[in-house]
Amino acid sequence: MDIQKILSKKMLPIAILLLLTQNIYAQKTVRYDLYVKDTLVNFTGEIKRAIAVNGQIPMPTLTFTEGDTAEIYVHNELNEETSLHWHGLFLPNKEDGVPNLTQMPIEPNTTHKYTFPIIQHGTHWYHSHSGLQEQIGMYGNFVMLKKTNDPTFRKGIDDLPTVPIILSEWTDYKPENVHRMLHNASDWFAIKKNATQSYGEAIKEGHFKTKLKNEWKRMLAMDVSDIYYDKILMNGNPSTDIKSIDGKPLKAGDKVRLRISNGGASSYFWLTYAGGKITVVANDGNDVEPVEVDRLIIAVSETYDVIITIPAENTSYEFLATTEDRTNSASYYIGNGIKQLISPLPRLKYFEGMKMMNDMMKMNGDLDDMGMNMSLNQMDMNVVMYPEITGEAKPKQDDNDPNRYNANALADIVTLNYAMLKSPTKTNLPKDAPVKELKFELTGNMNRYVWSLDNKVVSEADKILIKKGETVRMVLHNNSMMRHPMHLHGHDFRLLNGQGENAPLKNIVDIMPMETDTLEFYANVEGDWFFHCHILYHMMSGMGRVFSYENQAPNPLIPNPKLAQRNLFADDRKFHVMAENDFATNGNDGMAMLQNTRWSINTEWRLGYTKHHGQEIETHVGRYLGKMQWLMPFIGFDWRYRKLVTDHTGMVEGEKNLFGQINTKDNRRQFSLGVAYTLPMLVILQTEIYHDENVRVQLMREDIPVAKRLRMSFMLNTDKEYMAGFKYIVGKNFALSTHYDSDMGFGAGVTLNY
Ligand SMILES: [Cu+2]
């Protein structure tokens, strides 16, 4: 953090210069110059790379008034491409900032000018849309003020002292590494969060059957979020005191408006306040009728404007943002005096969540809402995990209670949900516009970290053609096990939430598992507009679509559309690498794997130290089929050398398999065809036929979570080979291991993995 502070001091003259330039052009054209540069930060005691803009993280707050023209010069001083997307803004498509879709990437050492008229007001934000840059600093507040003579100007709301706050997270791991670990189903983050949900822990908590049923239904232990973060930040700091606004000290009775954007890459945050109720006055930059709540969750990339009151003198009240998994938080202390803290949210009851998920999961991997017609976050299945709502120990709701997932019916705590949002003005779309109706199923596969719409990723789907002047209505159903904040570029949509003509306008809709939501927007600006899940790692895995207007003019910033498309598709076509090697007393065995959305290239080796132990290398190239990806046909190549045992006459005895087929060769090279299928209990059944017509059937399971850090694995096959082993995970890339192998005997050693 120190380095950051030094850097921002250095940048002070530039900031003053910017302010001056701004004033010269006041009210008409507002210019910002943004210098994007590598920096070093120290959030945890370790110095790590990040990206700063004008020397700071988050990027500077950009402020405009409706009616202004924005001129933003982005100076790319990185050694890599970049881009900036203006989240939630209405603007010409070529200013939208999606590289390879609305413009080509901003190359290193070049400047790109974005310019657009400001034709709306509200709390928004901006971020890099290139790779994973958003995770390491490229997010900032973007505030558009109402004109004071605006007929929608609300006295007592729009004239309050205001603090823009952008929420974010920090991990010391490189985001590329985070993405790779997610694709490899690494459970390192679960270990860090103490959320492994192993058999040992299940037994201790009386949930052995729950765990068995969970694995029977082929689920890996899951959490409400994937990633462990080292720090949570509000405007770049885990903790901030705010004693005055615009030079005026805060005192009892003062109301403060917080303009909050969730700039986190993957975290949802609970917002709570030590000084009492929170009044929600806007969402996604659009005014809503004020509504008082005790808490609200802000989805990734959403914005909320809230008003809080300072109830008493000589006190500074905590405004707390807690990650949905409750492992981390950040605070603002508002007011002057002794700090009044709010109690932290208690740890989640993971096995209650697992039990709930077991009930919802069908054997074929589809979710079943059991007739509850869930929508708009009103029924939150996760309440079974919230001790503050359902009690510390056993859940108090029964299975026939229609309110058993309704947080507001179960406790005195009022939680905001989408049905409570009401626009103060009518939001009807043009009545005579033709309606185009689209349906999407949000789909995913936790085990291989594939996220998609209708089981297709961006590179596998065509653009969705819409016409200017039509109303596009979308019905979205979440059939995956995680919630997804779906974001539409360039347009606000009405979320049909039962508020009739006053349905709220939004550009993000958070959809929980099993929910169905309907939204509609008026197609009024030509271009290619991205519609995607805003969880950064889901988006990069391909969870999105492109809306494109029929017969639109070509984008002058995309001179070569074919090349641009190839670059865009490269994101979800990317292969992720993983490797592991066990250095043991009886040999050396390991594997390396390259995999993407559908393909897997996998090599396994067992290298014994003696000629009788032998050596074996197997390579499989396979393609996963089906939505759940339980089936993978593959072609293989097998090389094996083992000095076979001879009898007293010197004849080779050969190796006989369970089918009576005999191998008499020391040196065996074989092509094969095979198929792998994931059985209940996550056991993989692999059947392989070699070109010498030998057949091998094999059962195996890796990483059975015995205890928090202890994993078990086994394998047996019709060649009469078998193996069983244990692994104790010491660090992210390091484990102690022991195994017994029918070829190589007993061994112990260390396992390194990448
Ligand atoms: Cu998602």
mmCIF file of N, CA and C and ligand atoms in Angstrom, residues 483-485 533 535 538 543, ligand 1:
data_model
loop_
_atom_site.group_PDB
_atom_site.id
_atom_site.type_symbol
_atom_site.label_atom_id
_atom_site.label_comp_id
_atom_site.label_asym_id
_atom_site.label_seq_id
_atom_site.Cartn_x
_atom_site.Cartn_y
_atom_site.Cartn_z
ATOM 1 N N ARG A 483 -25.065 -18.777 -8.893
ATOM 2 C CA ARG A 483 -25.821 -17.618 -9.352
ATOM 3 C C ARG A 483 -24.978 -16.864 -10.380
ATOM 4 N N HIS A 484 -25.654 -16.192 -11.300
ATOM 5 C CA HIS A 484 -24.941 -15.469 -12.355
ATOM 6 C C HIS A 484 -25.515 -14.066 -12.522
ATOM 7 N N PRO A 485 -24.669 -13.033 -12.447
ATOM 8 C CA PRO A 485 -25.112 -11.670 -12.720
ATOM 9 C C PRO A 485 -25.015 -11.403 -14.224
ATOM 10 N N CYS A 533 -22.369 -13.087 -18.504
ATOM 11 C CA CYS A 533 -22.234 -13.183 -17.052
ATOM 12 C C CYS A 533 -21.068 -12.296 -16.651
ATOM 13 N N ILE A 535 -19.361 -12.398 -13.816
ATOM 14 C CA ILE A 535 -18.283 -13.016 -13.039
ATOM 15 C C ILE A 535 -17.147 -13.208 -14.035
ATOM 16 N N HIS A 538 -16.292 -16.570 -15.345
ATOM 17 C CA HIS A 538 -17.366 -17.190 -16.125
ATOM 18 C C HIS A 538 -17.393 -16.576 -17.527
ATOM 19 N N MET A 543 -19.366 -17.600 -21.100
ATOM 20 C CA MET A 543 -20.778 -17.489 -20.755
ATOM 21 C C MET A 543 -21.328 -16.157 -21.269
HETATM 22 CU CU CU B 1 -21.673 -16.615 -14.097
#
